[in-house]
Coordinates of N, CA and C in Angstrom, one line a residue:
M20 N 1.0 19.2 -6.3 CA 1.8 18.2 -5.6 C 3.1 18.8 -5.1
R21 N 3.5 18.4 -3.9 CA 4.8 18.9 -3.3 C 6.0 18.5 -4.2
L22 N 7.0 19.3 -4.2 CA 8.2 19.0 -5.0 C 8.9 17.7 -4.6
D23 N 9.0 17.5 -3.3 CA 9.7 16.3 -2.8 C 8.9 15.0 -3.2
K24 N 7.6 15.1 -3.1 CA 6.8 13.9 -3.5 C 6.9 13.7 -5.0
Y25 N 6.8 14.8 -5.8 CA 6.9 14.6 -7.2 C 8.3 14.0 -7.7
L26 N 9.3 14.4 -7.0 CA 10.7 13.8 -7.4 C 10.7 12.3 -7.1
K27 N 10.0 11.9 -6.0 CA 10.0 10.5 -5.7 C 9.0 9.7 -6.6
V28 N 7.8 10.2 -6.9 CA 6.8 9.5 -7.7 C 7.3 9.4 -9.1
S29 N 8.0 10.5 -9.6 CA 8.5 10.4 -11.0 C 9.8 9.7 -11.1
R30 N 10.3 9.2 -10.0 CA 11.6 8.5 -9.9 C 12.8 9.2 -10.4
L31 N 12.8 10.5 -10.3 CA 14.0 11.3 -10.5 C 14.9 11.2 -9.3
I32 N 14.4 11.0 -8.1 CA 15.2 10.7 -6.9 C 14.5 9.6 -6.3
K33 N 15.3 8.6 -5.8 CA 14.8 7.3 -5.3 C 13.9 7.4 -4.1
R34 N 14.3 8.2 -3.1 CA 13.5 8.3 -1.8 C 13.1 9.7 -1.6
R35 N 11.9 9.9 -0.9 CA 11.4 11.2 -0.6 C 12.3 11.9 0.4
T36 N 12.9 11.2 1.4 CA 13.8 11.9 2.3 C 15.0 12.4 1.7
I37 N 15.5 11.7 0.7 CA 16.7 12.2 -0.1 C 16.3 13.4 -0.9
A38 N 15.1 13.4 -1.5 CA 14.6 14.6 -2.2 C 14.4 15.8 -1.3
N39 N 14.0 15.5 -0.1 CA 13.8 16.6 0.9 C 15.1 17.2 1.3
E40 N 16.1 16.3 1.5 CA 17.5 16.8 1.8 C 18.1 17.6 0.7
A41 N 17.9 17.2 -0.5 CA 18.4 17.9 -1.7 C 17.8 19.3 -1.8
C42 N 16.5 19.4 -1.5 CA 15.8 20.7 -1.5 C 16.4 21.6 -0.4
D43 N 16.6 21.0 0.8 CA 17.1 21.8 1.9 C 18.5 22.3 1.7
A44 N 19.3 21.5 0.9 CA 20.7 21.9 0.6 C 20.7 22.9 -0.6
G45 N 19.6 23.3 -1.2 CA 19.6 24.2 -2.3 C 20.0 23.7 -3.6
R46 N 20.0 22.4 -3.8 CA 20.4 21.7 -5.0 C 19.3 21.5 -6.0
V47 N 18.1 22.0 -5.7 CA 17.0 21.8 -6.6 C 16.4 23.2 -7.0
L48 N 16.3 23.4 -8.3 CA 15.8 24.7 -8.7 C 14.5 24.4 -9.5
V49 N 13.5 25.3 -9.3 CA 12.2 25.2 -10.0 C 12.0 26.5 -10.7
N50 N 12.0 26.5 -12.0 CA 11.9 27.7 -12.9 C 13.0 28.7 -12.6
G51 N 14.2 28.2 -12.3 CA 15.4 29.0 -12.1 C 15.5 29.5 -10.7
K52 N 14.7 29.2 -9.8 CA 14.8 29.7 -8.4 C 15.0 28.5 -7.5
V53 N 15.8 28.7 -6.4 CA 16.0 27.6 -5.4 C 14.6 27.3 -4.8
A54 N 14.3 26.0 -4.7 CA 13.0 25.6 -4.2 C 13.0 24.9 -2.9
K55 N 12.0 25.0 -2.1 CA 11.8 24.3 -0.9 C 11.1 23.0 -1.2
A56 N 11.1 22.0 -0.4 CA 10.5 20.7 -0.6 C 9.0 20.8 -0.7
S57 N 8.4 21.9 0.0 CA 7.0 22.0 0.1 C 6.4 22.8 -1.1
Q58 N 7.3 23.3 -2.1 CA 6.8 24.0 -3.2 C 5.8 23.2 -4.1
E59 N 4.8 23.8 -4.5 CA 3.8 23.1 -5.4 C 4.3 23.0 -6.8
I60 N 4.2 21.8 -7.4 CA 4.7 21.6 -8.8 C 3.4 21.5 -9.7
K61 N 3.5 22.2 -10.9 CA 2.5 22.2 -11.8 C 3.0 21.8 -13.2
T62 N 2.2 21.4 -14.1 CA 2.6 21.0 -15.5 C 3.3 22.2 -16.1
D63 N 4.3 21.9 -16.9 CA 5.2 22.9 -17.6 C 6.2 23.6 -16.7
D64 N 6.3 23.2 -15.4 CA 7.4 23.7 -14.6 C 8.7 23.1 -15.0
T65 N 9.8 23.8 -14.9 CA 11.2 23.3 -15.2 C 11.9 23.0 -13.9
I66 N 12.4 21.8 -13.7 CA 13.1 21.4 -12.5 C 14.5 21.1 -12.9
E67 N 15.5 21.7 -12.1 CA 16.9 21.4 -12.3 C 17.4 20.8 -11.0
I68 N 18.1 19.6 -11.1 CA 18.6 19.0 -9.9 C 20.1 18.9 -10.1
Q69 N 20.9 19.4 -9.1 CA 22.4 19.4 -9.2 C 22.9 18.2 -8.4
F70 N 23.5 17.2 -9.1 CA 24.2 16.1 -8.5 C 25.7 16.3 -8.7
G71 N 26.3 16.7 -7.6 CA 27.8 16.9 -7.7 C 28.2 17.8 -8.8
T72 N 28.9 17.3 -9.8 CA 29.4 18.1 -10.9 C 28.4 18.2 -12.1
K73 N 27.4 17.4 -12.1 CA 26.5 17.4 -13.2 C 25.1 17.9 -12.8
A74 N 24.3 18.4 -13.7 CA 22.9 18.8 -13.4 C 22.0 18.1 -14.4
V75 N 20.8 17.8 -13.9 CA 19.7 17.2 -14.7 C 18.6 18.3 -14.8
Q76 N 18.2 18.6 -16.0 CA 17.1 19.5 -16.1 C 15.9 18.8 -16.9
V77 N 14.7 19.0 -16.3 CA 13.5 18.3 -16.9 C 12.4 19.3 -16.9
R78 N 11.4 19.1 -17.8 CA 10.1 19.8 -17.8 C 9.0 18.9 -17.4
V79 N 8.2 19.3 -16.5 CA 7.1 18.5 -16.0 C 6.0 18.4 -17.0
T80 N 5.6 17.2 -17.4 CA 4.5 17.0 -18.4 C 3.3 16.5 -17.8
D81 N 3.4 15.9 -16.6 CA 2.2 15.3 -16.0 C 2.4 15.2 -14.5
V82 N 1.4 15.4 -13.7 CA 1.5 15.3 -12.2 C 0.4 14.3 -11.8
K83 N 0.9 13.2 -11.2 CA 0.1 12.1 -10.7 C 0.5 11.8 -9.3
E84 N -0.5 11.4 -8.5 CA -0.3 11.0 -7.1 C 0.5 9.7 -7.0
T85 N 0.2 8.8 -7.8 CA 0.9 7.5 -7.9 C 1.1 7.1 -9.3
T86 N 2.1 6.3 -9.6 CA 2.3 5.8 -10.9 C 3.1 4.5 -10.9
K87 N 3.0 3.7 -12.0 CA 3.8 2.5 -12.1 C 5.2 2.9 -12.6
K88 N 6.1 2.0 -12.5 CA 7.5 2.3 -12.9 C 7.6 2.6 -14.4
D89 N 6.8 1.9 -15.2 CA 6.9 2.1 -16.6 C 6.3 3.4 -17.0
E90 N 5.3 3.9 -16.3 CA 4.7 5.2 -16.6 C 5.4 6.4 -16.0
A91 N 6.3 6.2 -15.1 CA 7.0 7.3 -14.4 C 7.8 8.2 -15.4
K92 N 8.4 7.6 -16.4 CA 9.2 8.3 -17.3 C 8.3 9.2 -18.2
D93 N 7.0 9.0 -18.2 CA 6.1 9.9 -19.0 C 5.7 11.2 -18.3
M94 N 6.2 11.3 -17.0 CA 5.8 12.5 -16.2 C 6.7 13.7 -16.5
F95 N 7.8 13.5 -17.2 CA 8.7 14.6 -17.4 C 9.4 14.3 -18.8
V96 N 10.1 15.4 -19.3 CA 10.9 15.4 -20.5 C 12.2 16.0 -20.2
Y97 N 13.3 15.3 -20.5 CA 14.7 15.8 -20.3 C 14.9 17.0 -21.2
L98 N 15.5 18.0 -20.7 CA 15.9 19.2 -21.6 C 17.3 19.2 -21.9

């Protein structure tokens, strides 16, 4: 699954366009490297998102095309 779509489906970022812009700005790292929005995400990847002065780091536990709001939090684990 594409990184920008994963960020939206997992509800780490609210909209796919915002996820795409964050990737273009270099604020999203996958496994320690700056990632493009089109990068493929797999289970056990580490994603770090930089929001201004703070950063959120998560590990991917599941990749689904669609999910309900209650199940979205099961797609990743905060590190």
